[in-house]
Coordinates of C-alpha atoms in Angstrom, one line a residue:
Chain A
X1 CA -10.9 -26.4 10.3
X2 CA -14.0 -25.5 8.0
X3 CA -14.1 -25.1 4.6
X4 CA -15.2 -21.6 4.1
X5 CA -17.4 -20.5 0.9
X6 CA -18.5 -17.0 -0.2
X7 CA -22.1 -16.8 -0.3
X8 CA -22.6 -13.4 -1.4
X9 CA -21.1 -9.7 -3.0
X10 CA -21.9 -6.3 -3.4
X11 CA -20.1 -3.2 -4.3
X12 CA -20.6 0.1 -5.1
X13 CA -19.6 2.0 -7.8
X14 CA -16.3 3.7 -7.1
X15 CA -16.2 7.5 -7.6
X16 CA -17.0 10.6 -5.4
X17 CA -20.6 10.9 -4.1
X18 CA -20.5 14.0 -2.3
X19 CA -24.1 13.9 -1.4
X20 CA -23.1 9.9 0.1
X21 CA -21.8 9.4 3.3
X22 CA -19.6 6.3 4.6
X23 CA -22.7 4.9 6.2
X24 CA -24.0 5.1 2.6
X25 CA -22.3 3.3 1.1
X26 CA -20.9 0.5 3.4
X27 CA -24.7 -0.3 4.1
X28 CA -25.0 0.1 0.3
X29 CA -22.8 -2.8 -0.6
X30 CA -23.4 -4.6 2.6
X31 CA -27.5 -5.4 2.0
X32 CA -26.2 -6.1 -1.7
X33 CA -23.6 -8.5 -0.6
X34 CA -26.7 -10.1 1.9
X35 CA -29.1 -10.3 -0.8
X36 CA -27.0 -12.2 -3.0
X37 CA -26.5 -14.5 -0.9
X38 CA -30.2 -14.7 -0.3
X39 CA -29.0 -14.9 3.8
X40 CA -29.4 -12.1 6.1
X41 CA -28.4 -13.8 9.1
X42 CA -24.9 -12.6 10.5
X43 CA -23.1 -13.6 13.5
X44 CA -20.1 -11.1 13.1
X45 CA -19.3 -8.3 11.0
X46 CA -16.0 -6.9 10.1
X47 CA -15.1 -3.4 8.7
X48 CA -12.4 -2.8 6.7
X49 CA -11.3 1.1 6.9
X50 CA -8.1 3.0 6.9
X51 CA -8.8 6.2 7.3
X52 CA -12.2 6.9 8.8
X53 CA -10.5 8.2 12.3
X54 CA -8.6 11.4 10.1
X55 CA -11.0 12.0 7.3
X56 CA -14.6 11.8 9.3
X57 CA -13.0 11.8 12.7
X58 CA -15.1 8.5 12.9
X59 CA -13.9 5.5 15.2
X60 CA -15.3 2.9 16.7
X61 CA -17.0 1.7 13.2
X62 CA -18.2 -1.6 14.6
X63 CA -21.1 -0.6 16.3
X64 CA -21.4 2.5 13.8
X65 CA -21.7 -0.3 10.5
X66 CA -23.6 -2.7 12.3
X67 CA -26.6 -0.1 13.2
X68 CA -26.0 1.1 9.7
X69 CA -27.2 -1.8 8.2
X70 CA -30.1 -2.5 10.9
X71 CA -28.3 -5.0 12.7
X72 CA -27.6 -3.5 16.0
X73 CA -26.5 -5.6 18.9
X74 CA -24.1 -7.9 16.7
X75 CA -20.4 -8.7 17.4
X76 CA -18.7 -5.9 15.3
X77 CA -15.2 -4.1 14.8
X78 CA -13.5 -2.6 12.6
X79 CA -10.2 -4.2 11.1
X80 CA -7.1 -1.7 10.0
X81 CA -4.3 -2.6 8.3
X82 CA -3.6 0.3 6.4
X83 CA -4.2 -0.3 2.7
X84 CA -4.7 -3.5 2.9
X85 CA -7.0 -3.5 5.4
X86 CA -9.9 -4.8 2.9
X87 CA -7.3 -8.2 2.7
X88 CA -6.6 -8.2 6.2
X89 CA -10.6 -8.1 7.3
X90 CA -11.5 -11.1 5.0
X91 CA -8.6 -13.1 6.3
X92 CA -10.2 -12.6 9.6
X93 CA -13.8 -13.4 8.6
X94 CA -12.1 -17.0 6.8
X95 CA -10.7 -17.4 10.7
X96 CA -13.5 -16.9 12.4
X97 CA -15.7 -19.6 9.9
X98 CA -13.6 -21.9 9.9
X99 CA -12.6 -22.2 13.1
X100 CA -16.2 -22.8 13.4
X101 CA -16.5 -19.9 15.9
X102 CA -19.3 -18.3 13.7
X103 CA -21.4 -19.2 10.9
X104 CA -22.0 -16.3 8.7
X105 CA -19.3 -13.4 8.8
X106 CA -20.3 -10.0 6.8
X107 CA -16.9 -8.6 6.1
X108 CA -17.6 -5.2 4.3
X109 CA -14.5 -2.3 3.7
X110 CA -15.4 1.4 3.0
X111 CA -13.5 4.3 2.4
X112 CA -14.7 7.9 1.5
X113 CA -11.5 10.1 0.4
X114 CA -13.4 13.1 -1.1
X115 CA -14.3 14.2 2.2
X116 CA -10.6 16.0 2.6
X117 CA -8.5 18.0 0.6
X118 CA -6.0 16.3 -1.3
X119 CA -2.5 17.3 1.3
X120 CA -5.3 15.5 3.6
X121 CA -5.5 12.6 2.0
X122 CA -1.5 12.6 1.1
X123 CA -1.0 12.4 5.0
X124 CA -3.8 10.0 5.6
X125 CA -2.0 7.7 3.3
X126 CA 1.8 7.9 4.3
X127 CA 0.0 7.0 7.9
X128 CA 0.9 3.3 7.6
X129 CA 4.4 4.6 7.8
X130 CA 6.5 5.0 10.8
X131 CA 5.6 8.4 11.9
X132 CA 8.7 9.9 13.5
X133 CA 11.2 8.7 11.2
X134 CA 9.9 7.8 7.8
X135 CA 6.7 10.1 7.3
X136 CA 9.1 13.0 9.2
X137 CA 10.9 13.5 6.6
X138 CA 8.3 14.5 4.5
X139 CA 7.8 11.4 1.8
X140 CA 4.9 10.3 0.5
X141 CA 3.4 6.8 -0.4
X142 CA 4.0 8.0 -4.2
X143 CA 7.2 9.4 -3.0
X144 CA 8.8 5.8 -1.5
X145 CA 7.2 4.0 -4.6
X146 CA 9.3 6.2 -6.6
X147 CA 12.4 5.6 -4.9
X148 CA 11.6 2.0 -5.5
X149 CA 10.8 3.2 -9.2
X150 CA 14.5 4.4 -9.7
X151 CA 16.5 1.5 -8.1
X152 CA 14.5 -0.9 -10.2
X153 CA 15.1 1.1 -13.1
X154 CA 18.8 1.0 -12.4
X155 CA 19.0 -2.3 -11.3
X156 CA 17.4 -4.2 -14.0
X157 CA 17.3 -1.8 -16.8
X158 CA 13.7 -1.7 -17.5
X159 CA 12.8 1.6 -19.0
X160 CA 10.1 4.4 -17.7
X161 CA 7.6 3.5 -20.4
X162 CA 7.9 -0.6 -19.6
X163 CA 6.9 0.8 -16.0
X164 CA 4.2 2.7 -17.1
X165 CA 2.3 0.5 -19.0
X166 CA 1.3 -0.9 -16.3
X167 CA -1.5 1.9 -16.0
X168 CA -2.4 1.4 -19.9
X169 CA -3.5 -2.6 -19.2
X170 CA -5.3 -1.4 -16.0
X171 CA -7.4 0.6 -18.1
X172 CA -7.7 -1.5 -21.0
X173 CA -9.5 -3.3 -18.5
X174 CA -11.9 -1.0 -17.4
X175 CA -13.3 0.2 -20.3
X176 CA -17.4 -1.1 -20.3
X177 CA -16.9 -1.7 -16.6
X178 CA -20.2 -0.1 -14.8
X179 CA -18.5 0.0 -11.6
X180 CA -15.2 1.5 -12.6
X181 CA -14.1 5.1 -11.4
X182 CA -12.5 5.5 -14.6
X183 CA -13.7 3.6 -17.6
X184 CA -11.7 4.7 -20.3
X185 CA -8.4 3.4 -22.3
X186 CA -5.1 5.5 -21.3
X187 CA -2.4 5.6 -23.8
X188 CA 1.3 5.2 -23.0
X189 CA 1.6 8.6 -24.4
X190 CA -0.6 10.1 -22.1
X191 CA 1.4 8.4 -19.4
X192 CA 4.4 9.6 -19.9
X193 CA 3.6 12.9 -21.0
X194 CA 1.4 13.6 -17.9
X195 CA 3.1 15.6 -14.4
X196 CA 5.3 14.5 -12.1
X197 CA 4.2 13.3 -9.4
X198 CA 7.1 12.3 -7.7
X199 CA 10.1 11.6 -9.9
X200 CA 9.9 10.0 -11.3
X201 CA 6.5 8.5 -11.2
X202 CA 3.8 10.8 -12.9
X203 CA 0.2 11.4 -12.2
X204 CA -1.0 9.2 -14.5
X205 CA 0.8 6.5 -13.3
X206 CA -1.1 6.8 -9.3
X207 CA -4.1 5.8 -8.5
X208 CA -6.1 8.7 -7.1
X209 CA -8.5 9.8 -4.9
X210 CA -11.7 7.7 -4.6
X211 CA -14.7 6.8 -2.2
X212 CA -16.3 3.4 -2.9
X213 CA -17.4 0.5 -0.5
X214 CA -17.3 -3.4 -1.2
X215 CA -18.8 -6.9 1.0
X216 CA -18.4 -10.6 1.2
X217 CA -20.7 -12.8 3.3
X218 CA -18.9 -15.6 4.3
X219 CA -20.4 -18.9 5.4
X220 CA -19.5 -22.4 5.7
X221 CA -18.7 -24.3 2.7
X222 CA -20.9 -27.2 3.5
X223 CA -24.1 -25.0 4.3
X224 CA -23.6 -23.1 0.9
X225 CA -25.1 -25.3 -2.1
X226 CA -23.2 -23.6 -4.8
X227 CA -20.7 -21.0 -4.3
X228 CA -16.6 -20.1 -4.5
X229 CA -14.4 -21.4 -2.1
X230 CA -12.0 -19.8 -0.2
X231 CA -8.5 -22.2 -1.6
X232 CA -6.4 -20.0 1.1
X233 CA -6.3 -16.8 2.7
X234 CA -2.9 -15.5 4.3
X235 CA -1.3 -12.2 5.9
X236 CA 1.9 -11.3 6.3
X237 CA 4.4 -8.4 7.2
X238 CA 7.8 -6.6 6.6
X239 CA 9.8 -4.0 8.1
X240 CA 7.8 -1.4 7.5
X241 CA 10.8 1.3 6.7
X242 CA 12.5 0.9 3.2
X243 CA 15.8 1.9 5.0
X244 CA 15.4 -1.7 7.3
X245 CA 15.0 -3.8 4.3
X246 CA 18.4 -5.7 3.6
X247 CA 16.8 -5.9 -0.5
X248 CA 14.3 -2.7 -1.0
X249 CA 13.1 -4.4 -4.4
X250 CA 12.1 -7.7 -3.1
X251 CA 8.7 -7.3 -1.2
X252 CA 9.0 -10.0 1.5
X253 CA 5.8 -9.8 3.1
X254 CA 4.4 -10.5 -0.4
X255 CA 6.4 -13.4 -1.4
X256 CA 5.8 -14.9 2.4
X257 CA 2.3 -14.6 1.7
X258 CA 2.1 -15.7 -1.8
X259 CA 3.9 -19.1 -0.4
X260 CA 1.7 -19.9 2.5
X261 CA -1.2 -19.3 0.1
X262 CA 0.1 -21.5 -2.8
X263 CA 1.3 -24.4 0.1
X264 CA -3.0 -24.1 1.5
X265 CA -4.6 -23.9 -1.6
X266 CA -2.3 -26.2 -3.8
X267 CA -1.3 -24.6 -6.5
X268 CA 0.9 -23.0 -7.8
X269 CA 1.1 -19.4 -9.9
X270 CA 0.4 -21.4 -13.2
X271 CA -2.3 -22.8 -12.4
X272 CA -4.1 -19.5 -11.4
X273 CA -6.1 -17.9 -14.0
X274 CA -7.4 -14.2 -12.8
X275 CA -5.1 -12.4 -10.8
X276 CA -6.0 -9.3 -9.1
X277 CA -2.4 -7.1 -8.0
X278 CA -2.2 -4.0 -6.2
X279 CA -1.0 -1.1 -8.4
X280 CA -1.5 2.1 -6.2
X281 CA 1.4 3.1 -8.6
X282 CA 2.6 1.4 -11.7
X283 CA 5.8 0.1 -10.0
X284 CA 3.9 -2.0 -7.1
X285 CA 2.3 -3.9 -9.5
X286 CA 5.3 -4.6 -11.2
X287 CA 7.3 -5.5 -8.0
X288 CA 4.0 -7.4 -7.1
X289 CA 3.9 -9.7 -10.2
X290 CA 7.4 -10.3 -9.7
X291 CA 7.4 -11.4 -5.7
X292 CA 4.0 -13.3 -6.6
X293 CA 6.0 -15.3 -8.7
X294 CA 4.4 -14.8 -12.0
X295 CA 7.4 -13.6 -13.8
X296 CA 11.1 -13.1 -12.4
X297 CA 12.3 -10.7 -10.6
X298 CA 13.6 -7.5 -13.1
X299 CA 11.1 -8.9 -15.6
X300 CA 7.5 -7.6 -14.4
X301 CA 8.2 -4.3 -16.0
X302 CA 8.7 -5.9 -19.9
X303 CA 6.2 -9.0 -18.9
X304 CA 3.8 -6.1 -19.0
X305 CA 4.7 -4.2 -21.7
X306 CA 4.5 -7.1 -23.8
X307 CA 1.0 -7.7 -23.0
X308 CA 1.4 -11.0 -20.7
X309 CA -0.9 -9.3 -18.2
X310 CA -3.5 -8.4 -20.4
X311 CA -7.2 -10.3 -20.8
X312 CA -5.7 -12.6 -23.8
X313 CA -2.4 -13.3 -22.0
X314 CA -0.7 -15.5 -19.8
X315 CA -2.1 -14.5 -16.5
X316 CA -5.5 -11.5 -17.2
X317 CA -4.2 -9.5 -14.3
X318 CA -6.7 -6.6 -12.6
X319 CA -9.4 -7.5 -15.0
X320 CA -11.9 -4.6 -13.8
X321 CA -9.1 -1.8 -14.4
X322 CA -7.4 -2.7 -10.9
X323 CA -6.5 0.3 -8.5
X324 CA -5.9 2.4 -11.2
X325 CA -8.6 2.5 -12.8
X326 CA -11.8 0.6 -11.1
X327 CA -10.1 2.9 -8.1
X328 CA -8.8 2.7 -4.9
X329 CA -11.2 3.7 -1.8
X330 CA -8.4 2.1 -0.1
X331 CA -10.0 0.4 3.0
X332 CA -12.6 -1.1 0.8
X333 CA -9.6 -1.8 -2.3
X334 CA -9.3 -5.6 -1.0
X335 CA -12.7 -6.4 -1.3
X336 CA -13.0 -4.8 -4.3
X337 CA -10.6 -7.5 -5.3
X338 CA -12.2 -10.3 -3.7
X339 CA -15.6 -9.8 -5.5
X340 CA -14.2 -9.2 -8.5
X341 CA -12.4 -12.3 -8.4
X342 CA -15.8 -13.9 -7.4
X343 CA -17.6 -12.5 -10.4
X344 CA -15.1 -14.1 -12.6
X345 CA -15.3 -17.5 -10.7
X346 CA -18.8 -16.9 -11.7
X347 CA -18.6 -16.8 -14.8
X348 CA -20.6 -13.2 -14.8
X349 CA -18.0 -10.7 -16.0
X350 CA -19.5 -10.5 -19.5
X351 CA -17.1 -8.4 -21.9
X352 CA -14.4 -9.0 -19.0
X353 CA -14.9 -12.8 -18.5
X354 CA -11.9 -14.7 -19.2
X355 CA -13.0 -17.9 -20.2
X356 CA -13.2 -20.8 -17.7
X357 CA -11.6 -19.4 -14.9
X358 CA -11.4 -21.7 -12.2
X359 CA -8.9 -20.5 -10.3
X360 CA -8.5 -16.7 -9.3
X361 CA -5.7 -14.7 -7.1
X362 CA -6.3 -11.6 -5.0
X363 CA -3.3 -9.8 -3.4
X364 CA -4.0 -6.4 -1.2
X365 CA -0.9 -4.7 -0.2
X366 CA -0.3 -1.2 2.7
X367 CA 2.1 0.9 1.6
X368 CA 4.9 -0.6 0.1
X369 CA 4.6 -3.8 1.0
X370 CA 4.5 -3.5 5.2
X371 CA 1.4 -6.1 5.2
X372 CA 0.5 -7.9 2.4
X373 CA -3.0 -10.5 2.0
X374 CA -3.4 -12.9 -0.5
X375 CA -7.0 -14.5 -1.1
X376 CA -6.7 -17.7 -3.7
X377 CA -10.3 -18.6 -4.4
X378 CA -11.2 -21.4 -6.2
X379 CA -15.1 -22.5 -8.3
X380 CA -16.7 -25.8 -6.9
Chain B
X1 CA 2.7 17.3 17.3
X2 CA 2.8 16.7 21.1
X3 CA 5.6 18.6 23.4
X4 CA 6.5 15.1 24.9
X5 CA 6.2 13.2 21.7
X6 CA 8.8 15.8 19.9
X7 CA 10.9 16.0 22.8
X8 CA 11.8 12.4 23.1
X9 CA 12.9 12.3 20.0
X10 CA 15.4 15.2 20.0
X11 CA 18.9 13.0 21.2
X12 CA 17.9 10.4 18.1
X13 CA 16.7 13.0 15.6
X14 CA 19.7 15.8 16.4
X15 CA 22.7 13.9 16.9
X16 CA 21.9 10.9 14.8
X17 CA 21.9 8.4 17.7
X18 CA 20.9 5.3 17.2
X19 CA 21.6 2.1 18.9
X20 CA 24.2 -1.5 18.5
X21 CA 22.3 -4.7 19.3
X22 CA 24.8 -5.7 22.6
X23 CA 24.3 -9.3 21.4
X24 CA 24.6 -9.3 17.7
X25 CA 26.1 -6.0 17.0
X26 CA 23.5 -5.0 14.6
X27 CA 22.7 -1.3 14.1
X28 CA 18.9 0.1 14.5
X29 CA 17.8 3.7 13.4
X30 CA 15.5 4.2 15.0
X31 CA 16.3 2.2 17.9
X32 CA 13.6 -0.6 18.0
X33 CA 12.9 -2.6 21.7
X34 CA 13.8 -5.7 20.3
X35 CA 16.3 -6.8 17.6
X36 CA 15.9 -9.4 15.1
X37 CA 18.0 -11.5 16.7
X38 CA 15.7 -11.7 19.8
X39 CA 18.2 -9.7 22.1
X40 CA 16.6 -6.8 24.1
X41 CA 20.1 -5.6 25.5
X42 CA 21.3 -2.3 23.3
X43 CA 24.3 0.4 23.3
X44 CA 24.0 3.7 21.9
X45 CA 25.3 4.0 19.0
X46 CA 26.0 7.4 16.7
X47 CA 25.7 6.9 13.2
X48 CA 27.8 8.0 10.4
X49 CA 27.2 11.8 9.2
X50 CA 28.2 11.6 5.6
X51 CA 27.4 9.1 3.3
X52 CA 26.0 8.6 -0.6
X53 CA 22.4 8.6 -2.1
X54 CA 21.2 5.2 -3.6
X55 CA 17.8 6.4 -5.0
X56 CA 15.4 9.0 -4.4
X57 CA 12.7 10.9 -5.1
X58 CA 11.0 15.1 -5.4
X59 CA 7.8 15.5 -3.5
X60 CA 5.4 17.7 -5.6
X61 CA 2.5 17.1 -3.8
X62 CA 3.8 17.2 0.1
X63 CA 1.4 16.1 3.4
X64 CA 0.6 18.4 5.6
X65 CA 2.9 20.8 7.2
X66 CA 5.5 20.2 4.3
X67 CA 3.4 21.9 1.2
X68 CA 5.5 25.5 1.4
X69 CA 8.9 22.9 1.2
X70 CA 7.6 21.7 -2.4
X71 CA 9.5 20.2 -4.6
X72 CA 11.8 18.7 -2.5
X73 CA 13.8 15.9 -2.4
X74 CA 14.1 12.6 -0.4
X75 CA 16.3 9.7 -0.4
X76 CA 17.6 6.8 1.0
X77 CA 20.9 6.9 1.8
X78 CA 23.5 4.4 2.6
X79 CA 26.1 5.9 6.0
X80 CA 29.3 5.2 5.5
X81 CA 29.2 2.7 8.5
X82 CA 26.6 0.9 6.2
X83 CA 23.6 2.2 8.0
X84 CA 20.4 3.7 5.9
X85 CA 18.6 6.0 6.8
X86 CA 15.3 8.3 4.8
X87 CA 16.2 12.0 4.6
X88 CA 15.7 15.2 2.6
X89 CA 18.2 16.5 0.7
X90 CA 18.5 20.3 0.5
X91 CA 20.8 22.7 -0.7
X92 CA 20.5 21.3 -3.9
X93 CA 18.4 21.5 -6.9
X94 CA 16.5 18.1 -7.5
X95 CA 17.6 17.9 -11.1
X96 CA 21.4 17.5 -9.7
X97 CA 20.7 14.9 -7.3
X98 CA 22.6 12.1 -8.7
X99 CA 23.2 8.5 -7.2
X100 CA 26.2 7.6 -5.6
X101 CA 26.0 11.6 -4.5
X102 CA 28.1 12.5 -1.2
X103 CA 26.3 13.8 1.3
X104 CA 26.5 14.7 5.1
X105 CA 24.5 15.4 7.7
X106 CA 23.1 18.8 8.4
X107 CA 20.4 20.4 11.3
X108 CA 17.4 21.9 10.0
X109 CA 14.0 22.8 10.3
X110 CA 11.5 20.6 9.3
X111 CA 7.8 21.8 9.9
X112 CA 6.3 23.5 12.1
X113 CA 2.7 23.5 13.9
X114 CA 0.9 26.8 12.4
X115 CA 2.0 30.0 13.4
X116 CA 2.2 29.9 17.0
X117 CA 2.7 26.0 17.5
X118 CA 5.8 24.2 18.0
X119 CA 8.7 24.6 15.5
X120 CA 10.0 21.4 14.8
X121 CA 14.0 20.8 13.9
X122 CA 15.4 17.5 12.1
X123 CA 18.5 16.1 10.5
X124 CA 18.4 16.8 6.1
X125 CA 21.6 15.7 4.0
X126 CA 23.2 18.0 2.0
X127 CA 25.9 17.6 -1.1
X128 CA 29.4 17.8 0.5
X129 CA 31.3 20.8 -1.3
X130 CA 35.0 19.3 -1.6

């Protein structure tokens, strides 16, 4: 196998350009991702999208992306995984260069949520569910996080606002951040004072609607002079109904992951020094800390209250404002992660650098934890 | 929602049947074509119809199809046979959902496909009265 290097990034900035569409801003982020590579040769591209089919009734996004960005006639398709999908589409670009099948690999995720109404979007989202006996009843992806939210609660004694101040580091990290959907401190007031959601996670506490597309081009380490290095990429999966899971709070698919990642790349979660977590709500990034193995299980909640998460602490987690905050145009959401590790690796994230990281994590998650993909990048 | 797709699903969603793994005696709801032990061979198998609440939520902001039901409640809940199954509970008002509540099985209507579209009937839990 090949040692597989990112050679380029691009991004948009997250938000809701009505005047946009997903063409837009995939090709947006994909030349960007080309031209920083200084490489506009690609071999196979990748889309990451979730929920092009119900909100733009678009499919076959292969052809549609590769046209898009004046490349017609390349080997395309589009990867879904539900809200990982972004994770899930890079692990297959990492396959495909180093099993030496293709050189360069353009793996680009987009996702335009303003296009629906928001009971759209709510549907859209509980679609990674099984449909005839998990989204029949009704739930929503807030909805299971929350029964996840009260179990945790009960089991471990963490308290509501130790839960929710998992949104308040998010933003603290966002604040300054051009490409940020919402660039501005949250207090733990404003939290817990704002709606329900669903009980009992609030509004405040959910990522919300955004549109936002983000690229990689991947090459082969030895043909890319200077450059991160993919450590390890992994996928993995879980019964995808809380009701199968012999231990709700314990997010399998995410510890299985999290250990085939740390057995490639070699390390282990001490020696990573950015970490980007999924936290659609505030209690999947808690739960995600925990099953990543950066703090024990029934701690994540105080670990994060205390401020171990934050840029000066023991592992600067979602350094851009993560889902929360930066946003989550959830096809694109992985990639999001992935460059923004990069940009750290890079030593480029100015205000947001945390100094001398060599070492950075990226872990994209669907639902609650039915597929999760872990990227562990690493500077050479 | 399809006539077929619905209509498959009536025995399972109606009468709570499920099925036992012939092999390992495990029970899946829904049924599942293979269980985790590897076996393929399956008996029916009707699940508990009361049971307790372990956690649970109240949908304010409902998918499609379920926004005139809002707030409402689901859970998961733990059968008395030890089975769990995801379910609205109704007949209550969320702030009295408790955990450890006792609750049975009840048949209700769940959504249905505009005005002249297909009316769609479930199972809900509701508080057993003693």
């Amino acid at each position: 196998m090949r040692k597989v290097a990112i050679a380029g990034i691009g991004f948009t900035k997250v938000g809701e350009p009505w005047e946009r569409n997903i063409k837009d801003l995939f090709a947006e982020a994909a030349l960007a991702a080309m031209k920083d590579a200084a490489h506009t040769e690609v071999d196979q591209l990748y889309v990451a999208n979730m929920m092009g089919a119900h909100l733009q009734g678009q499919l076959g996004m292969g052809a549609i992306m590769a046209e898009a960005i004046g490349k017609p006639g390349i080997s395309a398709a589009r990867i879904e995984a539900g809200q990982a999908s972004g994770g899930v589409a890079f692990n297959e670009g990492v396959k495909a260069v180093a099993s030496g099948l293709n050189d360069w690999v353009l793996v680009g995720g987009v996702e335009k949520m303003s296009d629906l109404l928001p009971e759209a979007v709510t549907t859209a989202l509980v679609g990674t569910e099984e449909q005839e006996y998990t989204s029949y009843t009704g739930v929503t992806k807030t909805g299971l996080s929350a029964i996840l939210h009260r179990l945790y609660s009960r089991e471990y004694g963490a308290t509501p606002e130790e839960i929710g101040w998992f949104a308040v580091r998010s933003h603290d990290n966002a604040v300054g951040v051009a490409h940020a959907q919402y660039s501005f401190k949250l207090s733990i007031e404003r939290v817990m004072t704002s709606p329900m959601e669903a009980d009992p996670i609030r509004m405040m506490e959910c990522a919300a609607v955004a549109d936002g597309a983000a690229a990689v081009l991947l090459g082969p380490a030895e043909k890319i002079a200077t450059g991160i290095e993919v450590a390890a990429s992994t996928v993995a999966t879980d019964y995808t109904s809380l009701a199968s899971r012999r231990h709700p709070l314990t997010l399998e698919a995410v510890k299985k992951a999290a250990n085939g990642a740390y057995e490639a790349a070699k390390v282990k979660p001490k020696d990573v020094d950015v970490l980007e977590v999924t936290d659609d709500t505030t209690i999947d990034g808690v739960l995600s800390l925990e099953d990543l193995g950066f703090v024990e299980k029934g701690k994540g909640a105080k670990f994060v209250a205390q401020g171990h998460t934050a840029r000066t602490g023991e592992i600067p987690t979602n350094n851009f404002g993560g889902l929360k905050a930066r946003g989550n145009p959830v096809g694109a959401t992985g990639l999001y992660q992935i460059v923004e590790t990069v940009i750290q690796l890079r030593g480029k994230a100015g205000a947001n650098q945390i100094t001398g990281a060599e070492v950075g994590m990226a872990q994209s998650m669907a639902s609650v934890g039915s597929t999760c993909s872990i990227a562990i990048l690493r500077r050479v | 929602m399809s006539v077929p797709r619905y209509w498959r699903e009536e025995k399972p969603r109606y009468r709570l049947i499920g099925e036992e793994c012939a092999k390992c005696g495990a029970k899946h709801y829904p049924r599942t074509p293979v269980c985790s032990c590897g076996s393929t061979e399956f008996k029916p198998y009707k699940l508990a119809e009361t049971g307790k609440v372990e956690s649970w939520t109240v949908i304010r902001n409902a998918p499609l199809g379920y926004e005139r039901f809002t707030p409402y409640v689901v859970a998961l809940i733990e059968l008395d046979d030890g089975v769990r199954v995801m379910s609205q509970v109704v007949d209550v008002e969320p702030e009295a959902v408790k955990s450890g509540m006792k609750v049975e099985y009840t048949f209700r209507k769940v959504t249905e496909d505009g005005q002249a579209g297909l009316i769609q009937y479930g199972f809900k839990f509701r508080p057993i009265v003693d």
